[in-house]
Structures are given as structure tokens and as C-alpha cells.
XYZ file of C-alpha atoms in Angstrom:
410
model
C 6.481 -38.151 -33.699
C 6.440 -34.928 -31.686
C 6.537 -35.526 -27.952
C 4.327 -33.561 -25.570
C 4.726 -31.997 -22.157
C 3.380 -34.951 -20.211
C 2.919 -32.799 -17.117
C -0.351 -31.598 -18.675
C -1.662 -35.147 -18.334
C -1.423 -34.810 -14.543
C -4.230 -32.258 -14.627
C -7.206 -34.324 -13.606
C -10.006 -32.100 -14.857
C -10.708 -28.976 -16.851
C -10.010 -25.573 -15.361
C -12.698 -24.730 -12.791
C -14.510 -21.925 -14.591
C -14.858 -23.628 -17.987
C -16.304 -26.593 -16.083
C -18.849 -24.294 -14.447
C -19.707 -22.852 -17.873
C -20.179 -26.376 -19.227
C -22.601 -27.285 -16.440
C -24.550 -24.054 -16.822
C -24.884 -24.646 -20.559
C -26.100 -28.192 -19.964
C -28.751 -26.898 -17.545
C -29.807 -24.145 -19.952
C -30.146 -26.576 -22.841
C -32.217 -28.956 -20.720
C -34.337 -26.178 -19.159
C -34.889 -23.506 -21.826
C -37.747 -21.884 -19.908
C -35.545 -21.276 -16.855
C -32.402 -20.265 -18.748
C -33.340 -16.552 -18.951
C -33.643 -16.447 -15.138
C -30.012 -17.466 -14.568
C -27.958 -14.949 -12.597
C -24.233 -15.556 -12.646
C -22.437 -15.005 -9.354
C -19.725 -17.552 -10.017
C -16.755 -16.265 -11.972
C -15.360 -13.004 -10.628
C -16.092 -10.950 -13.722
C -17.089 -7.309 -13.396
C -20.406 -6.134 -14.800
C -20.391 -2.322 -14.670
C -19.226 -0.213 -17.647
C -15.694 1.137 -17.946
C -15.343 4.518 -16.201
C -15.884 7.547 -18.432
C -12.342 8.829 -17.844
C -10.887 5.512 -19.005
C -13.045 5.448 -22.127
C -12.123 9.036 -22.978
C -8.411 8.318 -22.598
C -8.691 5.255 -24.814
C -10.624 7.231 -27.446
C -7.916 9.893 -27.419
C -5.254 7.220 -27.805
C -7.069 5.703 -30.774
C -7.195 9.145 -32.378
C -3.444 9.462 -31.818
C -2.972 6.156 -33.601
C -4.710 7.656 -36.640
C -2.155 10.437 -37.122
C 1.341 9.773 -38.448
C 2.997 12.190 -36.014
C 1.461 10.540 -32.927
C 1.121 6.980 -34.182
C 2.649 4.330 -31.901
C 4.097 1.034 -33.075
C 5.866 -1.348 -30.736
C 6.034 0.151 -27.279
C 8.504 -0.675 -24.519
C 7.937 -4.279 -23.409
C 8.074 -3.260 -19.750
C 5.365 -0.650 -20.262
C 5.199 3.040 -21.098
C 6.912 5.323 -18.616
C 3.761 7.409 -18.119
C 1.874 4.417 -16.714
C 4.739 2.952 -14.690
C 5.362 6.316 -13.038
C 1.646 6.875 -12.372
C 1.509 3.493 -10.620
C 4.467 4.368 -8.416
C 3.172 7.865 -7.620
C -0.294 6.627 -6.682
C 0.291 3.152 -5.264
C 3.855 3.028 -3.930
C 4.813 6.656 -3.255
C 6.153 6.006 0.248
C 7.279 2.395 -0.204
C 10.594 2.837 -1.986
C 9.473 1.342 -5.308
C 10.822 2.934 -8.504
C 9.125 3.026 -11.912
C 11.671 0.666 -13.465
C 10.677 -1.999 -10.916
C 7.140 -2.066 -12.376
C 6.362 -4.272 -15.387
C 3.093 -3.741 -17.273
C 1.317 -6.859 -18.545
C -2.039 -8.057 -19.859
C -3.235 -9.731 -16.655
C -2.295 -11.009 -13.212
C -3.512 -14.492 -14.099
C -0.833 -14.611 -16.790
C 1.813 -13.114 -14.521
C 1.301 -15.488 -11.602
C 1.758 -18.398 -13.990
C 4.543 -16.917 -16.098
C 6.668 -15.999 -13.077
C 7.681 -19.657 -12.828
C 9.751 -19.210 -15.999
C 12.530 -17.530 -14.008
C 12.726 -20.186 -11.282
C 14.487 -23.513 -11.538
C 13.491 -27.046 -10.708
C 13.608 -28.464 -7.213
C 12.103 -25.520 -5.348
C 9.837 -26.393 -2.436
C 6.580 -24.572 -3.152
C 3.854 -23.679 -0.641
C 0.263 -22.829 -1.512
C -2.774 -22.171 0.609
C -5.741 -24.558 0.584
C -8.272 -23.502 -0.675
C -6.352 -21.746 -3.437
C -6.766 -19.854 -6.702
C -6.385 -22.772 -9.169
C -3.864 -21.036 -11.436
C -1.150 -21.271 -8.775
C -1.447 -25.051 -8.662
C -2.120 -25.820 -12.308
C 0.805 -23.797 -13.636
C 3.173 -25.579 -11.246
C 1.816 -28.894 -12.485
C 2.349 -27.807 -16.095
C 5.896 -26.695 -15.274
C 6.770 -30.091 -13.831
C 7.083 -28.902 -10.241
C 4.737 -31.564 -8.844
C 4.084 -35.258 -8.865
C 0.693 -36.830 -9.442
C -2.440 -35.907 -7.511
C -4.084 -38.052 -4.876
C -7.762 -38.912 -4.461
C -8.410 -35.491 -2.906
C -6.731 -33.666 -5.766
C -3.604 -32.722 -3.783
C -0.371 -32.902 -5.778
C 2.770 -34.556 -4.500
C 5.604 -32.078 -4.160
C 3.501 -29.103 -3.038
C 3.284 -27.954 0.572
C -0.374 -27.269 1.367
C -1.128 -24.684 4.035
C -4.605 -25.329 5.441
C -7.040 -22.434 5.658
C -10.257 -23.017 7.560
C -12.847 -21.414 9.777
C -10.634 -21.962 12.824
C -7.788 -19.803 11.473
C -10.083 -17.347 9.704
C -8.953 -18.760 6.333
C -5.510 -17.176 6.819
C -2.764 -19.798 6.585
C -0.150 -20.171 9.272
C 3.558 -20.431 8.556
C 4.887 -23.726 7.151
C 6.364 -26.142 9.649
C 9.067 -27.009 7.119
C 11.333 -24.859 4.978
C 9.915 -23.726 1.620
C 11.496 -21.737 -1.225
C 8.455 -20.160 -2.886
C 5.124 -19.303 -1.293
C 1.927 -17.972 -2.859
C -0.088 -15.516 -0.772
C -3.262 -13.810 -2.008
C -4.789 -11.005 0.074
C -7.574 -10.020 -0.016
C -7.994 -13.685 -0.737
C -9.590 -15.316 -3.719
C -11.756 -17.330 -3.043
C -12.388 -16.759 0.680
C -12.300 -12.967 0.941
C -9.981 -13.212 3.959
C -7.383 -10.530 4.687
C -4.073 -10.728 6.524
C -3.223 -8.371 9.355
C 0.010 -6.421 9.495
C 1.309 -8.775 12.178
C 0.545 -11.826 10.022
C 2.341 -10.344 7.026
C 5.288 -9.363 9.207
C 5.546 -12.995 10.272
C 5.596 -14.094 6.633
C 8.326 -11.629 5.687
C 10.384 -12.719 8.700
C 9.930 -16.363 7.671
C 10.990 -15.596 4.090
C 14.128 -13.773 5.222
C 15.102 -16.516 7.676
C 14.535 -19.283 5.121
C 15.790 -17.481 2.014
C 12.333 -17.824 0.438
C 10.462 -15.674 -2.089
C 6.858 -14.584 -1.530
C 4.532 -14.276 -4.519
C 2.031 -11.710 -3.214
C -1.146 -11.512 -5.291
C -2.807 -8.209 -4.409
C -5.287 -8.089 -7.282
C -8.105 -7.154 -4.869
C -6.260 -4.614 -2.705
C -8.532 -1.756 -3.787
C -11.472 -3.392 -2.016
C -9.904 -3.205 1.451
C -12.106 -1.081 3.728
C -10.182 -1.499 6.992
C -7.371 1.109 7.125
C -5.266 -1.119 9.400
C -4.980 -3.854 6.742
C -1.894 -3.500 4.488
C -2.674 -3.164 0.793
C 0.854 -4.035 -0.316
C 3.409 -6.522 0.977
C 5.941 -3.709 0.577
C 4.335 -1.913 3.510
C 6.147 -4.506 5.620
C 9.748 -3.749 6.497
C 12.138 -6.104 4.712
C 9.621 -7.213 2.067
C 11.636 -5.538 -0.691
C 14.242 -8.253 -0.189
C 11.910 -11.256 -0.410
C 8.684 -10.434 -2.275
C 7.197 -10.010 -5.733
C 3.800 -8.304 -5.938
C 1.096 -8.792 -8.571
C -1.641 -6.224 -9.159
C -4.352 -5.692 -11.734
C -6.724 -3.100 -13.183
C -9.300 -5.833 -13.833
C -11.474 -5.633 -10.744
C -11.082 -2.035 -9.563
C -11.048 -0.420 -13.025
C -13.287 -2.893 -14.825
C -10.501 -4.107 -17.134
C -11.421 -7.804 -17.240
C -12.168 -7.487 -20.950
C -9.578 -4.781 -21.634
C -6.590 -6.545 -19.997
C -3.961 -4.645 -18.053
C -1.994 -5.511 -14.929
C 1.484 -5.160 -13.495
C 4.194 -6.938 -11.536
C 6.458 -5.208 -9.049
C 9.893 -6.800 -8.637
C 12.324 -4.825 -6.493
C 15.926 -4.999 -7.632
C 16.869 -6.166 -4.141
C 15.039 -9.518 -4.266
C 17.328 -12.304 -5.446
C 17.513 -16.014 -6.169
C 20.398 -18.464 -6.155
C 22.183 -19.586 -9.316
C 23.664 -23.036 -9.800
C 27.091 -21.808 -8.740
C 25.691 -20.376 -5.513
C 25.846 -16.740 -6.601
C 22.931 -14.373 -5.983
C 21.042 -13.114 -9.031
C 18.492 -10.257 -8.990
C 15.103 -11.610 -10.049
C 14.384 -8.215 -11.595
C 16.905 -8.774 -14.382
C 15.620 -12.285 -15.083
C 12.009 -11.144 -15.360
C 13.020 -8.192 -17.512
C 14.754 -10.591 -19.891
C 11.817 -12.983 -19.902
C 9.285 -10.175 -20.358
C 11.227 -8.663 -23.267
C 11.568 -12.025 -24.974
C 8.040 -13.378 -24.639
C 5.886 -10.245 -24.496
C 5.569 -7.232 -26.794
C 3.777 -5.042 -24.288
C 0.186 -4.102 -23.556
C -1.359 -1.897 -26.242
C -0.920 1.869 -26.123
C -4.678 2.676 -25.893
C -5.059 0.214 -23.005
C -2.135 1.732 -21.113
C -3.546 5.225 -21.638
C -6.836 3.993 -20.237
C -5.069 2.467 -17.249
C -3.243 5.718 -16.534
C -6.597 7.538 -16.505
C -7.577 5.449 -13.473
C -5.188 7.653 -11.495
C -6.620 10.971 -12.718
C -8.801 12.914 -10.287
C -11.912 12.013 -12.288
C -10.742 8.425 -12.550
C -10.212 8.112 -8.805
C -13.742 9.352 -8.143
C -15.205 6.927 -10.679
C -13.212 3.994 -9.266
C -14.376 4.902 -5.760
C -17.978 4.738 -6.949
C -17.404 1.341 -8.584
C -15.838 -0.057 -5.430
C -18.706 1.272 -3.306
C -21.178 -0.371 -5.677
C -19.560 -3.818 -5.517
C -18.930 -3.678 -1.771
C -22.542 -2.620 -1.273
C -23.506 -5.776 -3.137
C -21.201 -7.809 -0.891
C -22.845 -6.360 2.222
C -26.293 -7.406 0.996
C -25.086 -10.937 0.224
C -23.430 -11.314 3.637
C -26.621 -10.186 5.348
C -28.738 -12.633 3.310
C -26.453 -15.554 4.121
C -26.369 -14.701 7.816
C -30.165 -14.484 7.852
C -30.246 -17.994 6.391
C -28.132 -19.218 9.303
C -25.050 -20.272 7.325
C -21.441 -19.483 8.338
C -19.902 -16.742 6.222
C -16.495 -15.156 5.701
C -15.345 -12.368 3.399
C -17.497 -9.633 1.924
C -16.060 -6.949 4.222
C -12.700 -6.216 2.591
C -13.186 -8.213 -0.591
C -15.882 -8.672 -3.249
C -16.231 -12.389 -2.488
C -18.541 -13.994 0.054
C -17.400 -17.410 1.305
C -20.289 -19.479 2.619
C -20.529 -22.782 4.455
C -22.782 -25.363 2.807
C -25.881 -26.582 4.668
C -25.390 -29.797 6.618
C -25.390 -32.844 4.350
C -24.623 -30.919 1.160
C -21.193 -30.847 -0.476
C -19.974 -27.915 -2.556
C -20.811 -29.308 -6.021
C -24.148 -30.449 -4.592
C -24.721 -26.848 -3.507
C -23.798 -25.664 -6.989
C -26.424 -27.977 -8.502
C -28.995 -26.968 -5.902
C -28.530 -23.245 -6.464
C -28.585 -23.644 -10.241
C -31.519 -26.038 -10.335
C -33.742 -24.467 -7.683
C -32.757 -20.798 -7.789
C -31.099 -20.380 -11.206
C -28.136 -18.753 -9.453
C -24.585 -19.696 -10.424
C -22.144 -19.866 -7.507
C -18.636 -21.336 -7.349
C -18.207 -24.658 -5.503
C -15.451 -24.507 -2.919
C -14.081 -27.905 -3.947
C -12.954 -26.283 -7.191
C -10.375 -24.381 -5.160
C -8.888 -27.496 -3.582
C -9.750 -30.043 -0.928
C -9.800 -27.313 1.721
C -12.696 -25.652 -0.067
C -15.004 -28.651 0.253
C -18.093 -27.785 2.266
C -18.008 -24.134 1.171
C -19.062 -22.058 -1.833
C -18.211 -18.615 -3.153
C -20.642 -15.890 -4.209
C -19.269 -13.037 -6.281
C -20.483 -9.499 -5.604
C -19.665 -8.460 -9.156
C -23.137 -7.783 -10.512
C -25.843 -5.172 -10.835
C -27.626 -4.105 -7.657
C -30.936 -5.392 -9.006
C -29.433 -8.829 -9.680
C -27.862 -9.016 -6.234
C -31.136 -8.077 -4.557
C -32.840 -10.827 -6.543
C -30.114 -13.316 -5.601
C -30.664 -12.479 -1.940
C -34.376 -13.279 -2.301
C -33.636 -16.561 -4.051
C -31.031 -17.522 -1.451
C -33.597 -16.998 1.282
C -36.135 -19.160 -0.541
C -33.719 -22.019 -1.251
C -32.122 -22.018 2.210
C -35.332 -21.560 4.187
């Protein structure tokens, strides 16, 4: 009989967002008259159409695929040079990153899980709490944890508490860790890290020979010019950090799929014999073996994001979503609830009313207001007592959500 990866059995429940979808479907089936009123502000999925420049570039690429002379078969697994260079020119021009340190993929969610392939067993791994569930679940699947306790915390992980007192920005670990996940702007809390806070993390990583996984999928939403958008803005980060970025939220690529990982050739890990090995070469080998590259039309569309027209269209999209976030923050404040985020991120992190837990708030918002939010407990024990509202929606829907929030929380 074929044996299984028993680590999957440690996962106590379904992935958060399918569970939300299941509950919404159950409500809709039981309340068909109210189902059409449901507004989804739970999963962070964009709602506005792809920018015109992106669509035009993809159309042109499809036309190229219809002509023998310009047809493209397998592309380079690491990504086409035109896109890798455009990323460097527009995102890392002054940060010392070269095009061959950029790897194109089909999504940051995949990358933040797949990166574990190049690391061995026995690493001490730190995550924030609350946390994007993929960081935890993929470590469980890889066998890097023990079982979970009653609060859902897994043995073998170092949890870094994030709360209202520290502005939902974790402090440094008291013990030594080997790998640490940082996400700024943060999903789910919308928190951002200052330059000084990131400098402290890079210093910690260098002193403890650790590697930082820096998830910057939401960097485009930063409004404050003093907040770093990349970990590589911090001196020394090229020796200790891997950065993940995506076209999903700024360019509207959630259904198109394109992202990238930046791994400087100077960041290394330790082999069994004690020698230092560049992580760049390991990821390149892994990427070439397990991935055949994002499609040519998608990469052409991604490159169009950096055209002059594309930049203007992306700016308008960001202004739209951050305008939504501003309205949601104002509505929550008017209701008298504590709120974080929404200023440099498209997520609004809200404290539950007294006596209501996060899944109770989910049920209340769905049942009384037909609004889908994300319960904080789904992001770990540290998220209990909070819920997340996504600003990814139409302006009309967000204005309606604000009215319903006021009615439910009055």
C-alpha cells in the first residue's frame, strides 16, 4: 500500500479561505432571499478590470503566438529577460539587484511555500502571530513542526506576538532562529515596519546567521515615503534576505498569475559539511526542475505594468483601493472600534466588539449585514478578537458596506 505524507494529518482544519467559502455557501443556501445582497470583503481578491495597457500587451503576445516566426514554445524557466530587466530597472534600480537574481513565477503564495524545498530539516523557524496561513501550513506539510496545541500553535515554530501594544509589528526573537517570515505591508493586519525596525531585523539576521523571507506583495500600497518598500533598501540585507513580490494586487493579476522572487547571489546557507552555498543556485536548480515558466502572454502583460501608460493605470488602481480603505477606516472609527491598517495597505484590521469572538463576528456580519469579512482567528491565535476587511471592491460596494457596518455596530 502506498504510504502518505503524514504531516498533512497535522493540519487541523481546511485552509482558511475555503472554509469561509463553505460557510458563505451554507448561508446562501439557507437564505436564498438574502444571498444576492452578499458583499465579499473577506478574501483579498481584486475586483477592478486589468489595465488597458496590460490587456493590449497580452493581445499582442497572443497574436505573436499565431505566427510561426514569432511563436514561442518553452520559455526560460527563470523568466524572459525583458521582464526580469524591467523589474530591476523599475523596482530595484538603486539597490544593487541584477536581472539574473530575479525569478519569475506564477504567484507569491506558491513561492513562499516552495522556498522550503531548498532548506533542510532542523531549522528553527520564526513566524509572526497573527500570520498569513501559508507560512505555517507549508512548514507543517514539510515536516518542520510537531503537532498543534489547543490554540492551534504548532510545536517547533517560534511565534512572535503581534498585538495592539506593539502596533502589530513583531519584536526580535529572544532566542536564535534560522529562518524568519516577515510580511510588510502586513497581511492580515495592514501594519508596516519602519526603516529602524527593518534595520534591527537585518542586524539580527547577520548576527545569528539567519535568513529573512520578506513578503512584499503589498509594497505598492505604501503611501508613507519614509517606509521602505523593499528589504534591500536596508544595508546588509543582500546577505541575509530573500524577497517575494507579486503583480496580483497592484496590477490585478490574481486571475492571471505572475510574481517573482529576488534572491541575491550573496545570501547563503550552510551545507552538511559546513561549507557555504549560495541560495541563488539552489533555487535556480529547483525552479528549473519543477517549473516550466510563466506563459509568454502573461509575462508580456506584466512588463506592460512598467510602461508609462501602465504606471498611470496602476496608480489609478491603487488610488481606488486605498480610497476604499480610507472609507472603511472612517466607518469603523465612527462605530467606536479599534482599527489598524488601511493607511499603507488595502486591509483594515478591526477589533471585535466586547463579548464577540472573531468567528462570532464573521457570523454576525454575514447574518445581519450580508457582508463577508475574515475572522482574525483564521490567522492564528494572535488574531482572535480581531477581523479583517478587504478594500478590494467597487466604490459602490464599499460605501454600502460602510452603511451596513454602522447599522450592525450601532
